[in-house]
Short mmCIF file of C-alpha atoms in Angstrom, two decimals:
data_model
loop_
_atom_site.label_atom_id
_atom_site.label_comp_id
_atom_site.label_asym_id
_atom_site.label_seq_id
_atom_site.Cartn_x
_atom_site.Cartn_y
_atom_site.Cartn_z
CA SER A 119 0.00 0.00 0.00
CA GLN A 120 1.12 3.58 -0.63
CA ILE A 121 0.43 4.48 2.98
CA LEU A 122 2.84 1.83 4.22
CA ALA A 123 5.43 3.07 1.73
CA LEU A 124 5.03 6.61 3.05
CA THR A 125 5.62 5.45 6.62
CA GLN A 126 9.01 4.03 5.60
CA TYR A 127 10.38 7.51 4.95
CA THR A 128 9.52 9.11 8.28
CA HIS A 129 12.79 8.14 9.96
CA ASP A 130 14.69 10.59 7.73
CA SER A 131 14.53 14.25 8.81
CA TYR A 132 14.59 15.49 5.21
CA TYR A 133 11.55 13.42 4.33
CA GLN A 134 9.82 14.47 7.55
CA VAL A 135 9.95 18.07 6.33
CA VAL A 136 8.72 17.10 2.87
CA ILE A 137 5.95 14.88 4.24
CA THR A 138 4.80 17.61 6.63
CA LYS A 139 4.96 20.36 3.99
CA TYR A 140 2.81 18.46 1.50
CA GLY A 141 0.11 17.23 3.87
CA GLY A 142 1.51 13.78 4.55
CA ILE A 143 0.71 13.86 8.25
CA ARG A 144 -2.92 14.64 7.52
CA THR A 145 -2.89 11.80 4.96
CA LEU A 146 -1.50 9.35 7.51
CA LEU A 147 -4.09 10.34 10.10
CA ARG A 148 -6.87 10.13 7.52
CA ALA A 149 -5.66 6.63 6.62
CA MET A 150 -6.03 5.65 10.28
CA GLN A 151 -9.70 6.67 10.00
CA MET A 152 -10.23 5.06 6.59
CA TYR A 153 -8.68 1.71 7.54
CA PRO A 154 -9.53 1.32 11.23
CA ASN A 155 -9.55 -2.49 11.07
CA HIS A 156 -6.20 -2.82 9.28
CA GLU A 157 -3.81 -3.70 12.08
CA THR A 158 -0.62 -3.29 10.04
CA ILE A 159 -1.59 0.18 8.83
CA GLN A 160 -2.50 1.28 12.36
CA ALA A 161 0.77 0.02 13.87
CA SER A 162 2.90 1.38 11.02
CA ILE A 163 1.36 4.83 11.21
CA CYS A 164 1.81 4.94 14.99
CA THR A 165 5.48 4.07 14.44
CA ALA A 166 5.75 6.77 11.78
CA LEU A 167 4.09 9.43 13.95
CA MET A 168 6.60 8.98 16.74
CA GLN A 169 9.44 9.76 14.31
CA PHE A 170 8.37 13.32 13.52
CA ARG A 171 10.31 16.02 15.33
CA ASN A 172 7.58 18.63 14.74
CA LYS A 173 4.61 17.26 16.66
CA VAL A 174 2.30 20.25 16.18
CA PRO A 175 0.70 19.10 12.88
CA ILE A 176 0.00 15.71 14.44
CA LEU A 177 -1.72 17.34 17.40
CA GLN A 178 -3.60 19.81 15.19
CA HIS A 179 -5.05 17.03 13.05
CA GLY A 180 -6.28 14.86 15.92
CA GLY A 181 -3.35 12.48 16.12
CA ILE A 182 -3.79 11.62 19.77
CA GLN A 183 -7.42 10.63 19.25
CA ARG A 184 -6.51 8.53 16.18
CA ILE A 185 -3.84 6.71 18.18
CA PHE A 186 -6.21 6.07 21.07
CA ASP A 187 -8.89 4.84 18.64
CA ALA A 188 -6.38 2.36 17.21
CA MET A 189 -5.58 1.10 20.70
CA ARG A 190 -9.24 0.53 21.51
CA ARG A 191 -9.98 -1.17 18.20
CA HIS A 192 -6.94 -3.48 18.34
CA GLU A 193 -6.90 -4.42 22.02
CA SER A 194 -5.19 -7.76 21.44
CA SER A 195 -2.55 -6.52 18.98
CA ILE A 196 0.89 -6.37 20.55
CA ASP A 197 2.17 -4.20 17.69
CA VAL A 198 -0.65 -1.66 17.78
CA GLN A 199 -0.68 -1.38 21.57
CA SER A 200 3.07 -0.99 21.89
CA GLN A 201 3.60 1.34 18.93
CA ALA A 202 0.61 3.46 19.93
CA LEU A 203 1.90 3.91 23.48
CA CYS A 204 5.35 4.87 22.25
CA ALA A 205 3.78 7.32 19.79
CA LEU A 206 1.80 8.91 22.64
CA VAL A 207 4.93 9.26 24.76
CA SER A 208 6.79 10.78 21.83
CA LEU A 209 3.96 13.21 21.10
CA LEU A 210 3.34 14.31 24.65
CA PHE A 211 6.79 14.25 26.19
CA GLY A 212 9.39 13.85 23.44
CA SER A 213 12.30 11.51 23.98
CA ASP A 214 15.02 11.63 26.61
CA ASP A 215 17.76 12.12 24.02
CA GLU A 216 16.31 15.16 22.26
CA ALA A 217 16.29 18.79 23.30
CA PRO A 218 12.88 20.32 23.96
CA PRO A 219 11.33 21.15 20.60
CA PRO A 220 10.49 24.74 19.68
CA HIS A 221 6.79 23.93 20.05
CA GLN A 222 7.13 22.58 23.60
CA ALA A 223 4.70 25.15 25.04
CA GLU A 224 1.92 23.96 22.73
CA LEU A 225 2.68 20.35 23.64
CA ASP A 226 2.52 21.19 27.33
CA VAL A 227 -0.89 22.80 26.90
CA GLN A 228 -2.12 19.75 24.98
CA CYS A 229 -0.74 17.43 27.65
CA GLU A 230 -2.32 19.38 30.49
CA THR A 231 -5.66 19.37 28.65
CA LEU A 232 -5.51 15.60 28.26
CA LEU A 233 -4.65 15.09 31.89
CA THR A 234 -7.60 17.13 33.06
CA THR A 235 -10.03 15.16 30.91
CA ALA A 236 -11.26 11.62 31.06
CA TRP A 237 -8.73 10.65 28.39
CA TYR A 238 -5.99 9.60 30.79
CA THR A 239 -8.46 7.68 32.96
CA GLN A 240 -9.76 5.86 29.88
CA LEU A 241 -6.21 5.05 28.82
CA GLN A 242 -5.39 3.74 32.29
CA GLN A 243 -8.48 1.52 32.33
CA HIS A 244 -7.73 0.25 28.85
CA LEU A 245 -4.13 -0.61 29.69
CA ASP A 246 -4.95 -2.18 33.02
CA GLN A 247 -6.86 -4.78 31.01
CA THR A 248 -4.28 -5.32 28.29
CA LYS A 249 -0.77 -4.27 29.30
CA ASP A 250 0.54 -7.54 30.69
CA MET A 251 -0.61 -9.62 27.74
CA PHE A 252 -0.39 -7.23 24.82
CA LEU A 253 2.69 -5.04 25.15
CA THR A 254 6.25 -5.56 24.03
CA PHE A 255 9.07 -4.70 26.42
CA GLU A 256 9.38 -1.32 24.67
CA GLY A 257 5.63 -0.80 24.97
CA LYS A 258 5.77 -1.48 28.71
CA GLN A 259 8.62 1.01 29.05
CA CYS A 260 6.55 3.61 27.19
CA TRP A 261 3.57 2.95 29.45
CA ASP A 262 5.77 3.31 32.54
CA LYS A 263 7.10 6.63 31.25
CA LEU A 264 3.65 7.89 30.26
CA SER A 265 2.02 6.96 33.55
CA ALA A 266 4.90 8.32 35.66
CA GLU A 267 4.91 11.63 33.78
CA CYS A 268 1.13 11.94 33.97
CA GLU A 269 1.12 11.18 37.69
CA ARG A 270 3.94 13.68 38.26
CA ARG A 271 2.01 16.40 36.44
CA LEU A 272 -1.24 15.57 38.21
CA THR A 273 0.36 15.84 41.64
CA ALA A 274 2.50 18.91 40.88
#
């Protein structure tokens, strides 16, 4: 599929700029809506989304909701669950090895909004049911980071 081919280029920063400039992020997120039952597409797009340095277009086009929808639809998919969690961590908190992006303030606002809604509670409930059976080691690490950061922000 062309969507899967597009996801293969997201690891390269040059192609990230090109993909973002020409609406590729919106196309990826639309594909998540168009093919909600296609496990490979959902997992591949989650993997691709975590590669982008500029997270703002992903947030602006409903990326977090698309990722969460994929998690709910594919509860027993190790790939979707793990890649989706890692994409969420990447979107909301970045990675430990990268400097804060220039759009960090917008990400912080988005993160705070999510934490004050039922979203985090829904995610917790969902993962309490699935995390032990349906996460890779990397997925479990992402969940640990996500839950620790959310708890830290909630108690701050």
